[in-house]
């Protein structure tokens, strides 16, 4: 029994070593990747970096999301077709089609929409601000229809407080005070104007694309 217990205690480090080796191999594979297509997908308060490798001789397909490998097919006789995956619970499809001159086109669909249509819709539905404070990057995203506020991809639970001319939503992160300001523009077409400050300084708004 004692020998069995000792063996059981020695197994976890081996498993950990295996995980470390796998992570090291993944980093090496990522460093050697040859990207055929790339997309920046704004979803769920953050932006996912999607990269696709396509070996036109072997049919190899590798899909990376934020530098993590989520799909790998090393050998495929059929060089065209579709692969599906999920981002923040939303189904995505990557389609490979033939093009003249032994080339290929790569199309991404997000939530049933072509990537261009999806980003156009997101640009109308979202507003985003980005800033670096004390060498740390912050991205604030507002969903205009739900009024949900995200900081670096995490949904904030704070509720806005009414102030003169609108409302302020205050939240803290790493000792920094962020405030989402919502003010009436006085114009029906313009509607509500949103801005963000951190520690009293304005945060630049960025384009959703």
PDB file of N, CA, C and O in Angstrom, residues 7-87:
ATOM      1  N   UNK A   7       3.636   6.073  -5.511  1.00  0.00           N
ATOM      2  CA  UNK A   7       3.479   6.219  -6.953  1.00  0.00           C
ATOM      3  C   UNK A   7       2.428   7.264  -7.292  1.00  0.00           C
ATOM      4  O   UNK A   7       2.573   8.048  -8.218  1.00  0.00           O
ATOM      5  N   UNK A   8       1.337   7.250  -6.505  1.00  0.00           N
ATOM      6  CA  UNK A   8       0.277   8.222  -6.754  1.00  0.00           C
ATOM      7  C   UNK A   8       0.777   9.635  -6.543  1.00  0.00           C
ATOM      8  O   UNK A   8       0.406  10.563  -7.253  1.00  0.00           O
ATOM      9  N   UNK A   9       1.640   9.813  -5.528  1.00  0.00           N
ATOM     10  CA  UNK A   9       2.142  11.148  -5.241  1.00  0.00           C
ATOM     11  C   UNK A   9       3.111  11.626  -6.318  1.00  0.00           C
ATOM     12  O   UNK A   9       3.264  12.818  -6.533  1.00  0.00           O
ATOM     13  N   UNK A  10       3.761  10.687  -7.001  1.00  0.00           N
ATOM     14  CA  UNK A  10       4.741  11.094  -8.008  1.00  0.00           C
ATOM     15  C   UNK A  10       4.106  11.377  -9.361  1.00  0.00           C
ATOM     16  O   UNK A  10       4.728  11.949 -10.237  1.00  0.00           O
ATOM     17  N   UNK A  11       2.824  10.971  -9.549  1.00  0.00           N
ATOM     18  CA  UNK A  11       2.184  11.161 -10.848  1.00  0.00           C
ATOM     19  C   UNK A  11       1.892  12.620 -11.193  1.00  0.00           C
ATOM     20  O   UNK A  11       2.117  13.037 -12.316  1.00  0.00           O
ATOM     21  N   UNK A  12       1.374  13.441 -10.260  1.00  0.00           N
ATOM     22  CA  UNK A  12       1.028  14.819 -10.622  1.00  0.00           C
ATOM     23  C   UNK A  12       2.164  15.615 -11.233  1.00  0.00           C
ATOM     24  O   UNK A  12       1.969  16.279 -12.240  1.00  0.00           O
ATOM     25  N   UNK A  13       3.416  15.556 -10.686  1.00  0.00           N
ATOM     26  CA  UNK A  13       4.492  16.326 -11.333  1.00  0.00           C
ATOM     27  C   UNK A  13       4.718  15.911 -12.773  1.00  0.00           C
ATOM     28  O   UNK A  13       4.997  16.740 -13.627  1.00  0.00           O
ATOM     29  N   UNK A  14       4.581  14.589 -13.072  1.00  0.00           N
ATOM     30  CA  UNK A  14       4.760  14.140 -14.451  1.00  0.00           C
ATOM     31  C   UNK A  14       3.706  14.761 -15.347  1.00  0.00           C
ATOM     32  O   UNK A  14       3.980  15.180 -16.472  1.00  0.00           O
ATOM     33  N   UNK A  15       2.460  14.827 -14.839  1.00  0.00           N
ATOM     34  CA  UNK A  15       1.382  15.431 -15.617  1.00  0.00           C
ATOM     35  C   UNK A  15       1.656  16.910 -15.844  1.00  0.00           C
ATOM     36  O   UNK A  15       1.438  17.444 -16.926  1.00  0.00           O
ATOM     37  N   UNK A  16       2.162  17.574 -14.798  1.00  0.00           N
ATOM     38  CA  UNK A  16       2.482  18.995 -14.927  1.00  0.00           C
ATOM     39  C   UNK A  16       3.583  19.199 -15.955  1.00  0.00           C
ATOM     40  O   UNK A  16       3.525  20.094 -16.790  1.00  0.00           O
ATOM     41  N   UNK A  17       4.609  18.331 -15.908  1.00  0.00           N
ATOM     42  CA  UNK A  17       5.692  18.426 -16.885  1.00  0.00           C
ATOM     43  C   UNK A  17       5.154  18.261 -18.300  1.00  0.00           C
ATOM     44  O   UNK A  17       5.586  18.943 -19.231  1.00  0.00           O
ATOM     45  N   UNK A  18       4.201  17.328 -18.472  1.00  0.00           N
ATOM     46  CA  UNK A  18       3.605  17.122 -19.787  1.00  0.00           C
ATOM     47  C   UNK A  18       2.868  18.350 -20.269  1.00  0.00           C
ATOM     48  O   UNK A  18       2.933  18.708 -21.448  1.00  0.00           O
ATOM     49  N   UNK A  19       2.165  19.025 -19.342  1.00  0.00           N
ATOM     50  CA  UNK A  19       1.443  20.239 -19.709  1.00  0.00           C
ATOM     51  C   UNK A  19       2.416  21.345 -20.106  1.00  0.00           C
ATOM     52  O   UNK A  19       2.175  22.090 -21.060  1.00  0.00           O
ATOM     53  N   UNK A  20       3.527  21.446 -19.370  1.00  0.00           N
ATOM     54  CA  UNK A  20       4.535  22.459 -19.693  1.00  0.00           C
ATOM     55  C   UNK A  20       5.119  22.204 -21.072  1.00  0.00           C
ATOM     56  O   UNK A  20       5.303  23.119 -21.875  1.00  0.00           O
ATOM     57  N   UNK A  21       5.420  20.918 -21.369  1.00  0.00           N
ATOM     58  CA  UNK A  21       5.962  20.569 -22.682  1.00  0.00           C
ATOM     59  C   UNK A  21       4.971  20.912 -23.788  1.00  0.00           C
ATOM     60  O   UNK A  21       5.359  21.409 -24.848  1.00  0.00           O
ATOM     61  N   UNK A  22       3.692  20.633 -23.549  1.00  0.00           N
ATOM     62  CA  UNK A  22       2.669  20.927 -24.551  1.00  0.00           C
ATOM     63  C   UNK A  22       2.576  22.429 -24.799  1.00  0.00           C
ATOM     64  O   UNK A  22       2.448  22.876 -25.946  1.00  0.00           O
ATOM     65  N   UNK A  23       2.649  23.219 -23.729  1.00  0.00           N
ATOM     66  CA  UNK A  23       2.600  24.673 -23.885  1.00  0.00           C
ATOM     67  C   UNK A  23       3.826  25.184 -24.631  1.00  0.00           C
ATOM     68  O   UNK A  23       3.723  26.092 -25.461  1.00  0.00           O
ATOM     69  N   UNK A  24       4.987  24.589 -24.350  1.00  0.00           N
ATOM     70  CA  UNK A  24       6.209  24.996 -25.046  1.00  0.00           C
ATOM     71  C   UNK A  24       6.118  24.675 -26.532  1.00  0.00           C
ATOM     72  O   UNK A  24       6.512  25.482 -27.380  1.00  0.00           O
ATOM     73  N   UNK A  25       5.587  23.490 -26.855  1.00  0.00           N
ATOM     74  CA  UNK A  25       5.417  23.125 -28.266  1.00  0.00           C
ATOM     75  C   UNK A  25       4.444  24.072 -28.965  1.00  0.00           C
ATOM     76  O   UNK A  25       4.654  24.450 -30.120  1.00  0.00           O
ATOM     77  N   UNK A  26       3.383  24.442 -28.245  1.00  0.00           N
ATOM     78  CA  UNK A  26       2.405  25.353 -28.836  1.00  0.00           C
ATOM     79  C   UNK A  26       3.040  26.710 -29.125  1.00  0.00           C
ATOM     80  O   UNK A  26       2.805  27.303 -30.182  1.00  0.00           O
ATOM     81  N   UNK A  27       3.865  27.202 -28.206  1.00  0.00           N
ATOM     82  CA  UNK A  27       4.550  28.484 -28.433  1.00  0.00           C
ATOM     83  C   UNK A  27       5.491  28.389 -29.631  1.00  0.00           C
ATOM     84  O   UNK A  27       5.579  29.321 -30.436  1.00  0.00           O
ATOM     85  N   UNK A  28       6.194  27.255 -29.747  1.00  0.00           N
ATOM     86  CA  UNK A  28       7.093  27.069 -30.885  1.00  0.00           C
ATOM     87  C   UNK A  28       6.313  27.015 -32.195  1.00  0.00           C
ATOM     88  O   UNK A  28       6.718  27.613 -33.198  1.00  0.00           O
ATOM     89  N   UNK A  29       5.191  26.297 -32.187  1.00  0.00           N
ATOM     90  CA  UNK A  29       4.364  26.208 -33.393  1.00  0.00           C
ATOM     91  C   UNK A  29       3.823  27.577 -33.785  1.00  0.00           C
ATOM     92  O   UNK A  29       3.763  27.920 -34.970  1.00  0.00           O
ATOM     93  N   UNK A  30       3.442  28.359 -32.779  1.00  0.00           N
ATOM     94  CA  UNK A  30       2.905  29.691 -33.074  1.00  0.00           C
ATOM     95  C   UNK A  30       3.988  30.586 -33.668  1.00  0.00           C
ATOM     96  O   UNK A  30       3.734  31.356 -34.599  1.00  0.00           O
ATOM     97  N   UNK A  31       5.200  30.473 -33.148  1.00  0.00           N
ATOM     98  CA  UNK A  31       6.300  31.297 -33.657  1.00  0.00           C
ATOM     99  C   UNK A  31       6.626  30.946 -35.106  1.00  0.00           C
ATOM    100  O   UNK A  31       7.086  31.804 -35.865  1.00  0.00           O
ATOM    101  N   UNK A  32       6.368  29.689 -35.508  1.00  0.00           N
ATOM    102  CA  UNK A  32       6.685  29.243 -36.868  1.00  0.00           C
ATOM    103  C   UNK A  32       5.484  29.320 -37.813  1.00  0.00           C
ATOM    104  O   UNK A  32       5.582  28.912 -38.967  1.00  0.00           O
ATOM    105  N   UNK A  33       4.380  29.829 -37.339  1.00  0.00           N
ATOM    106  CA  UNK A  33       3.152  29.807 -38.141  1.00  0.00           C
ATOM    107  C   UNK A  33       3.312  30.632 -39.418  1.00  0.00           C
ATOM    108  O   UNK A  33       4.065  31.605 -39.456  1.00  0.00           O
ATOM    109  N   UNK A  34       2.584  30.229 -40.442  1.00  0.00           N
ATOM    110  CA  UNK A  34       2.523  30.971 -41.701  1.00  0.00           C
ATOM    111  C   UNK A  34       1.062  31.312 -41.948  1.00  0.00           C
ATOM    112  O   UNK A  34       0.267  30.464 -42.363  1.00  0.00           O
ATOM    113  N   UNK A  35       0.704  32.551 -41.674  1.00  0.00           N
ATOM    114  CA  UNK A  35      -0.696  32.965 -41.664  1.00  0.00           C
ATOM    115  C   UNK A  35      -1.190  33.232 -43.082  1.00  0.00           C
ATOM    116  O   UNK A  35      -0.606  34.021 -43.821  1.00  0.00           O
ATOM    117  N   UNK A  36      -2.278  32.555 -43.440  1.00  0.00           N
ATOM    118  CA  UNK A  36      -2.902  32.774 -44.744  1.00  0.00           C
ATOM    119  C   UNK A  36      -4.004  33.820 -44.667  1.00  0.00           C
ATOM    120  O   UNK A  36      -4.280  34.515 -45.650  1.00  0.00           O
ATOM    121  N   UNK A  37      -4.650  33.938 -43.499  1.00  0.00           N
ATOM    122  CA  UNK A  37      -5.728  34.918 -43.320  1.00  0.00           C
ATOM    123  C   UNK A  37      -5.832  35.262 -41.846  1.00  0.00           C
ATOM    124  O   UNK A  37      -5.512  34.444 -40.975  1.00  0.00           O
ATOM    125  N   UNK A  38      -6.291  36.484 -41.572  1.00  0.00           N
ATOM    126  CA  UNK A  38      -6.372  36.958 -40.186  1.00  0.00           C
ATOM    127  C   UNK A  38      -7.563  37.896 -40.040  1.00  0.00           C
ATOM    128  O   UNK A  38      -7.873  38.671 -40.944  1.00  0.00           O
ATOM    129  N   UNK A  39      -8.238  37.805 -38.887  1.00  0.00           N
ATOM    130  CA  UNK A  39      -9.384  38.662 -38.600  1.00  0.00           C
ATOM    131  C   UNK A  39      -9.314  39.150 -37.151  1.00  0.00           C
ATOM    132  O   UNK A  39      -8.844  38.434 -36.271  1.00  0.00           O
ATOM    133  N   UNK A  40      -9.798  40.365 -36.931  1.00  0.00           N
ATOM    134  CA  UNK A  40      -9.981  40.912 -35.589  1.00  0.00           C
ATOM    135  C   UNK A  40     -11.486  40.936 -35.328  1.00  0.00           C
ATOM    136  O   UNK A  40     -12.211  41.699 -35.961  1.00  0.00           O
ATOM    137  N   UNK A  41     -11.953  40.097 -34.395  1.00  0.00           N
ATOM    138  CA  UNK A  41     -13.389  39.905 -34.195  1.00  0.00           C
ATOM    139  C   UNK A  41     -13.835  40.578 -32.901  1.00  0.00           C
ATOM    140  O   UNK A  41     -13.499  40.117 -31.803  1.00  0.00           O
ATOM    141  N   UNK A  42     -14.603  41.688 -32.986  1.00  0.00           N
ATOM    142  CA  UNK A  42     -15.115  42.341 -31.774  1.00  0.00           C
ATOM    143  C   UNK A  42     -16.352  41.614 -31.263  1.00  0.00           C
ATOM    144  O   UNK A  42     -17.382  41.557 -31.927  1.00  0.00           O
ATOM    145  N   UNK A  43     -16.238  41.049 -30.062  1.00  0.00           N
ATOM    146  CA  UNK A  43     -17.330  40.224 -29.551  1.00  0.00           C
ATOM    147  C   UNK A  43     -17.233  40.126 -28.036  1.00  0.00           C
ATOM    148  O   UNK A  43     -16.146  39.919 -27.493  1.00  0.00           O
ATOM    149  N   UNK A  44     -18.376  40.272 -27.364  1.00  0.00           N
ATOM    150  CA  UNK A  44     -18.404  40.092 -25.920  1.00  0.00           C
ATOM    151  C   UNK A  44     -17.504  41.038 -25.159  1.00  0.00           C
ATOM    152  O   UNK A  44     -16.895  40.659 -24.163  1.00  0.00           O
ATOM    153  N   UNK A  45     -17.396  42.283 -25.630  1.00  0.00           N
ATOM    154  CA  UNK A  45     -16.610  43.272 -24.916  1.00  0.00           C
ATOM    155  C   UNK A  45     -15.118  43.190 -25.147  1.00  0.00           C
ATOM    156  O   UNK A  45     -14.347  43.902 -24.506  1.00  0.00           O
ATOM    157  N   UNK A  46     -14.676  42.330 -26.060  1.00  0.00           N
ATOM    158  CA  UNK A  46     -13.250  42.218 -26.342  1.00  0.00           C
ATOM    159  C   UNK A  46     -13.050  41.995 -27.835  1.00  0.00           C
ATOM    160  O   UNK A  46     -14.014  41.879 -28.589  1.00  0.00           O
ATOM    161  N   UNK A  47     -11.788  41.931 -28.245  1.00  0.00           N
ATOM    162  CA  UNK A  47     -11.463  41.677 -29.648  1.00  0.00           C
ATOM    163  C   UNK A  47     -10.632  40.400 -29.714  1.00  0.00           C
ATOM    164  O   UNK A  47      -9.572  40.301 -29.088  1.00  0.00           O
ATOM    165  N   UNK A  48     -11.128  39.419 -30.454  1.00  0.00           N
ATOM    166  CA  UNK A  48     -10.412  38.158 -30.634  1.00  0.00           C
ATOM    167  C   UNK A  48      -9.552  38.241 -31.892  1.00  0.00           C
ATOM    168  O   UNK A  48     -10.030  38.661 -32.950  1.00  0.00           O
ATOM    169  N   UNK A  49      -8.301  37.822 -31.769  1.00  0.00           N
ATOM    170  CA  UNK A  49      -7.407  37.762 -32.920  1.00  0.00           C
ATOM    171  C   UNK A  49      -7.434  36.341 -33.480  1.00  0.00           C
ATOM    172  O   UNK A  49      -6.960  35.400 -32.843  1.00  0.00           O
ATOM    173  N   UNK A  50      -8.021  36.186 -34.669  1.00  0.00           N
ATOM    174  CA  UNK A  50      -8.173  34.878 -35.301  1.00  0.00           C
ATOM    175  C   UNK A  50      -7.188  34.778 -36.459  1.00  0.00           C
ATOM    176  O   UNK A  50      -7.192  35.618 -37.362  1.00  0.00           O
ATOM    177  N   UNK A  51      -6.338  33.751 -36.429  1.00  0.00           N
ATOM    178  CA  UNK A  51      -5.345  33.535 -37.479  1.00  0.00           C
ATOM    179  C   UNK A  51      -5.518  32.131 -38.051  1.00  0.00           C
ATOM    180  O   UNK A  51      -5.772  31.184 -37.309  1.00  0.00           O
ATOM    181  N   UNK A  52      -5.345  32.025 -39.367  1.00  0.00           N
ATOM    182  CA  UNK A  52      -5.569  30.751 -40.040  1.00  0.00           C
ATOM    183  C   UNK A  52      -4.371  30.389 -40.901  1.00  0.00           C
ATOM    184  O   UNK A  52      -3.897  31.196 -41.702  1.00  0.00           O
ATOM    185  N   UNK A  53      -3.861  29.172 -40.694  1.00  0.00           N
ATOM    186  CA  UNK A  53      -2.798  28.624 -41.533  1.00  0.00           C
ATOM    187  C   UNK A  53      -3.402  27.616 -42.506  1.00  0.00           C
ATOM    188  O   UNK A  53      -4.265  26.815 -42.120  1.00  0.00           O
ATOM    189  N   UNK A  54      -2.928  27.646 -43.748  1.00  0.00           N
ATOM    190  CA  UNK A  54      -3.440  26.712 -44.746  1.00  0.00           C
ATOM    191  C   UNK A  54      -2.290  26.200 -45.597  1.00  0.00           C
ATOM    192  O   UNK A  54      -1.676  26.956 -46.357  1.00  0.00           O
ATOM    193  N   UNK A  55      -1.973  24.920 -45.455  1.00  0.00           N
ATOM    194  CA  UNK A  55      -0.948  24.311 -46.287  1.00  0.00           C
ATOM    195  C   UNK A  55      -1.559  23.867 -47.603  1.00  0.00           C
ATOM    196  O   UNK A  55      -2.307  22.889 -47.649  1.00  0.00           O
ATOM    197  N   UNK A  56      -1.274  24.595 -48.665  1.00  0.00           N
ATOM    198  CA  UNK A  56      -1.932  24.311 -49.941  1.00  0.00           C
ATOM    199  C   UNK A  56      -1.423  23.033 -50.592  1.00  0.00           C
ATOM    200  O   UNK A  56      -2.042  22.529 -51.533  1.00  0.00           O
ATOM    201  N   UNK A  57      -0.323  22.475 -50.116  1.00  0.00           N
ATOM    202  CA  UNK A  57       0.165  21.193 -50.643  1.00  0.00           C
ATOM    203  C   UNK A  57      -0.376  20.030 -49.821  1.00  0.00           C
ATOM    204  O   UNK A  57      -0.895  19.052 -50.353  1.00  0.00           O
ATOM    205  N   UNK A  58      -0.279  20.155 -48.498  1.00  0.00           N
ATOM    206  CA  UNK A  58      -0.705  19.069 -47.611  1.00  0.00           C
ATOM    207  C   UNK A  58      -2.168  19.175 -47.209  1.00  0.00           C
ATOM    208  O   UNK A  58      -2.763  18.199 -46.750  1.00  0.00           O
ATOM    209  N   UNK A  59      -2.748  20.375 -47.377  1.00  0.00           N
ATOM    210  CA  UNK A  59      -4.106  20.590 -46.900  1.00  0.00           C
ATOM    211  C   UNK A  59      -4.165  20.920 -45.420  1.00  0.00           C
ATOM    212  O   UNK A  59      -5.245  21.022 -44.843  1.00  0.00           O
ATOM    213  N   UNK A  60      -3.013  21.086 -44.786  1.00  0.00           N
ATOM    214  CA  UNK A  60      -2.970  21.378 -43.348  1.00  0.00           C
ATOM    215  C   UNK A  60      -3.771  22.628 -43.020  1.00  0.00           C
ATOM    216  O   UNK A  60      -3.709  23.636 -43.723  1.00  0.00           O
ATOM    217  N   UNK A  61      -4.531  22.542 -41.944  1.00  0.00           N
ATOM    218  CA  UNK A  61      -5.275  23.696 -41.449  1.00  0.00           C
ATOM    219  C   UNK A  61      -5.009  23.845 -39.957  1.00  0.00           C
ATOM    220  O   UNK A  61      -5.157  22.889 -39.195  1.00  0.00           O
ATOM    221  N   UNK A  62      -4.622  25.042 -39.562  1.00  0.00           N
ATOM    222  CA  UNK A  62      -4.417  25.340 -38.145  1.00  0.00           C
ATOM    223  C   UNK A  62      -5.108  26.663 -37.851  1.00  0.00           C
ATOM    224  O   UNK A  62      -4.913  27.648 -38.569  1.00  0.00           O
ATOM    225  N   UNK A  63      -5.905  26.669 -36.806  1.00  0.00           N
ATOM    226  CA  UNK A  63      -6.642  27.869 -36.422  1.00  0.00           C
ATOM    227  C   UNK A  63      -6.160  28.329 -35.052  1.00  0.00           C
ATOM    228  O   UNK A  63      -6.139  27.549 -34.095  1.00  0.00           O
ATOM    229  N   UNK A  64      -5.747  29.599 -34.985  1.00  0.00           N
ATOM    230  CA  UNK A  64      -5.263  30.193 -33.737  1.00  0.00           C
ATOM    231  C   UNK A  64      -6.228  31.291 -33.297  1.00  0.00           C
ATOM    232  O   UNK A  64      -6.678  32.096 -34.115  1.00  0.00           O
ATOM    233  N   UNK A  65      -6.538  31.326 -32.004  1.00  0.00           N
ATOM    234  CA  UNK A  65      -7.328  32.411 -31.425  1.00  0.00           C
ATOM    235  C   UNK A  65      -6.538  32.971 -30.251  1.00  0.00           C
ATOM    236  O   UNK A  65      -6.271  32.259 -29.278  1.00  0.00           O
ATOM    237  N   UNK A  66      -6.143  34.228 -30.378  1.00  0.00           N
ATOM    238  CA  UNK A  66      -5.339  34.879 -29.336  1.00  0.00           C
ATOM    239  C   UNK A  66      -4.108  34.041 -28.988  1.00  0.00           C
ATOM    240  O   UNK A  66      -3.802  33.784 -27.815  1.00  0.00           O
ATOM    241  N   UNK A  67      -3.436  33.573 -30.037  1.00  0.00           N
ATOM    242  CA  UNK A  67      -2.175  32.822 -29.936  1.00  0.00           C
ATOM    243  C   UNK A  67      -2.345  31.423 -29.347  1.00  0.00           C
ATOM    244  O   UNK A  67      -1.354  30.765 -29.029  1.00  0.00           O
ATOM    245  N   UNK A  68      -3.581  30.957 -29.214  1.00  0.00           N
ATOM    246  CA  UNK A  68      -3.818  29.595 -28.740  1.00  0.00           C
ATOM    247  C   UNK A  68      -4.384  28.761 -29.880  1.00  0.00           C
ATOM    248  O   UNK A  68      -5.314  29.176 -30.571  1.00  0.00           O
ATOM    249  N   UNK A  69      -3.819  27.575 -30.057  1.00  0.00           N
ATOM    250  CA  UNK A  69      -4.274  26.685 -31.117  1.00  0.00           C
ATOM    251  C   UNK A  69      -5.590  26.030 -30.707  1.00  0.00           C
ATOM    252  O   UNK A  69      -5.672  25.363 -29.678  1.00  0.00           O
ATOM    253  N   UNK A  70      -6.630  26.204 -31.527  1.00  0.00           N
ATOM    254  CA  UNK A  70      -7.924  25.608 -31.205  1.00  0.00           C
ATOM    255  C   UNK A  70      -8.344  24.553 -32.221  1.00  0.00           C
ATOM    256  O   UNK A  70      -9.308  23.820 -31.983  1.00  0.00           O
ATOM    257  N   UNK A  71      -7.630  24.467 -33.343  1.00  0.00           N
ATOM    258  CA  UNK A  71      -7.952  23.448 -34.342  1.00  0.00           C
ATOM    259  C   UNK A  71      -6.705  23.144 -35.160  1.00  0.00           C
ATOM    260  O   UNK A  71      -5.979  24.056 -35.550  1.00  0.00           O
ATOM    261  N   UNK A  72      -6.469  21.861 -35.395  1.00  0.00           N
ATOM    262  CA  UNK A  72      -5.336  21.459 -36.238  1.00  0.00           C
ATOM    263  C   UNK A  72      -5.722  20.223 -37.037  1.00  0.00           C
ATOM    264  O   UNK A  72      -6.189  19.231 -36.488  1.00  0.00           O
ATOM    265  N   UNK A  73      -5.520  20.315 -38.343  1.00  0.00           N
ATOM    266  CA  UNK A  73      -5.670  19.171 -39.238  1.00  0.00           C
ATOM    267  C   UNK A  73      -4.409  19.143 -40.102  1.00  0.00           C
ATOM    268  O   UNK A  73      -4.251  19.967 -41.002  1.00  0.00           O
ATOM    269  N   UNK A  74      -3.519  18.199 -39.819  1.00  0.00           N
ATOM    270  CA  UNK A  74      -2.215  18.200 -40.482  1.00  0.00           C
ATOM    271  C   UNK A  74      -2.273  17.715 -41.926  1.00  0.00           C
ATOM    272  O   UNK A  74      -1.502  18.170 -42.765  1.00  0.00           O
ATOM    273  N   UNK A  75      -3.176  16.771 -42.209  1.00  0.00           N
ATOM    274  CA  UNK A  75      -3.264  16.250 -43.572  1.00  0.00           C
ATOM    275  C   UNK A  75      -4.718  16.178 -43.993  1.00  0.00           C
ATOM    276  O   UNK A  75      -5.543  15.589 -43.305  1.00  0.00           O
ATOM    277  N   UNK A  76      -5.025  16.808 -45.127  1.00  0.00           N
ATOM    278  CA  UNK A  76      -6.380  16.750 -45.670  1.00  0.00           C
ATOM    279  C   UNK A  76      -6.294  16.636 -47.186  1.00  0.00           C
ATOM    280  O   UNK A  76      -5.626  17.444 -47.841  1.00  0.00           O
ATOM    281  N   UNK A  77      -6.950  15.615 -47.730  1.00  0.00           N
ATOM    282  CA  UNK A  77      -6.934  15.453 -49.183  1.00  0.00           C
ATOM    283  C   UNK A  77      -7.778  16.530 -49.862  1.00  0.00           C
ATOM    284  O   UNK A  77      -7.484  16.952 -50.980  1.00  0.00           O
ATOM    285  N   UNK A  78      -8.828  16.988 -49.168  1.00  0.00           N
ATOM    286  CA  UNK A  78      -9.687  18.027 -49.722  1.00  0.00           C
ATOM    287  C   UNK A  78      -9.188  19.381 -49.234  1.00  0.00           C
ATOM    288  O   UNK A  78      -9.203  19.662 -48.030  1.00  0.00           O
ATOM    289  N   UNK A  79      -8.748  20.220 -50.158  1.00  0.00           N
ATOM    290  CA  UNK A  79      -8.130  21.491 -49.775  1.00  0.00           C
ATOM    291  C   UNK A  79      -9.142  22.589 -49.503  1.00  0.00           C
ATOM    292  O   UNK A  79      -8.782  23.644 -48.980  1.00  0.00           O
ATOM    293  N   UNK A  80     -10.405  22.385 -49.891  1.00  0.00           N
ATOM    294  CA  UNK A  80     -11.433  23.395 -49.654  1.00  0.00           C
ATOM    295  C   UNK A  80     -12.478  22.821 -48.703  1.00  0.00           C
ATOM    296  O   UNK A  80     -12.505  21.620 -48.430  1.00  0.00           O
ATOM    297  N   UNK A  81     -13.333  23.704 -48.181  1.00  0.00           N
ATOM    298  CA  UNK A  81     -14.372  23.253 -47.259  1.00  0.00           C
ATOM    299  C   UNK A  81     -14.495  24.177 -46.065  1.00  0.00           C
ATOM    300  O   UNK A  81     -13.967  25.295 -46.067  1.00  0.00           O
ATOM    301  N   UNK A  82     -15.193  23.707 -45.032  1.00  0.00           N
ATOM    302  CA  UNK A  82     -15.495  24.535 -43.868  1.00  0.00           C
ATOM    303  C   UNK A  82     -15.028  23.881 -42.576  1.00  0.00           C
ATOM    304  O   UNK A  82     -14.979  22.657 -42.467  1.00  0.00           O
ATOM    305  N   UNK A  83     -14.682  24.734 -41.616  1.00  0.00           N
ATOM    306  CA  UNK A  83     -14.428  24.316 -40.238  1.00  0.00           C
ATOM    307  C   UNK A  83     -15.181  25.270 -39.325  1.00  0.00           C
ATOM    308  O   UNK A  83     -15.261  26.478 -39.605  1.00  0.00           O
ATOM    309  N   UNK A  84     -15.728  24.752 -38.236  1.00  0.00           N
ATOM    310  CA  UNK A  84     -16.487  25.597 -37.315  1.00  0.00           C
ATOM    311  C   UNK A  84     -15.820  25.627 -35.944  1.00  0.00           C
ATOM    312  O   UNK A  84     -15.126  24.689 -35.546  1.00  0.00           O
ATOM    313  N   UNK A  85     -16.033  26.719 -35.228  1.00  0.00           N
ATOM    314  CA  UNK A  85     -15.524  26.890 -33.870  1.00  0.00           C
ATOM    315  C   UNK A  85     -16.400  27.934 -33.189  1.00  0.00           C
ATOM    316  O   UNK A  85     -17.316  28.487 -33.808  1.00  0.00           O
ATOM    317  N   UNK A  86     -16.158  28.190 -31.918  1.00  0.00           N
ATOM    318  CA  UNK A  86     -16.980  29.134 -31.169  1.00  0.00           C
ATOM    319  C   UNK A  86     -16.111  30.219 -30.529  1.00  0.00           C
ATOM    320  O   UNK A  86     -15.013  29.943 -30.047  1.00  0.00           O
ATOM    321  N   UNK A  87     -16.629  31.437 -30.540  1.00  0.00           N
ATOM    322  CA  UNK A  87     -16.037  32.560 -29.820  1.00  0.00           C
ATOM    323  C   UNK A  87     -17.087  33.118 -28.879  1.00  0.00           C
ATOM    324  O   UNK A  87     -18.158  33.546 -29.330  1.00  0.00           O
TER     325      UNK A  87
END
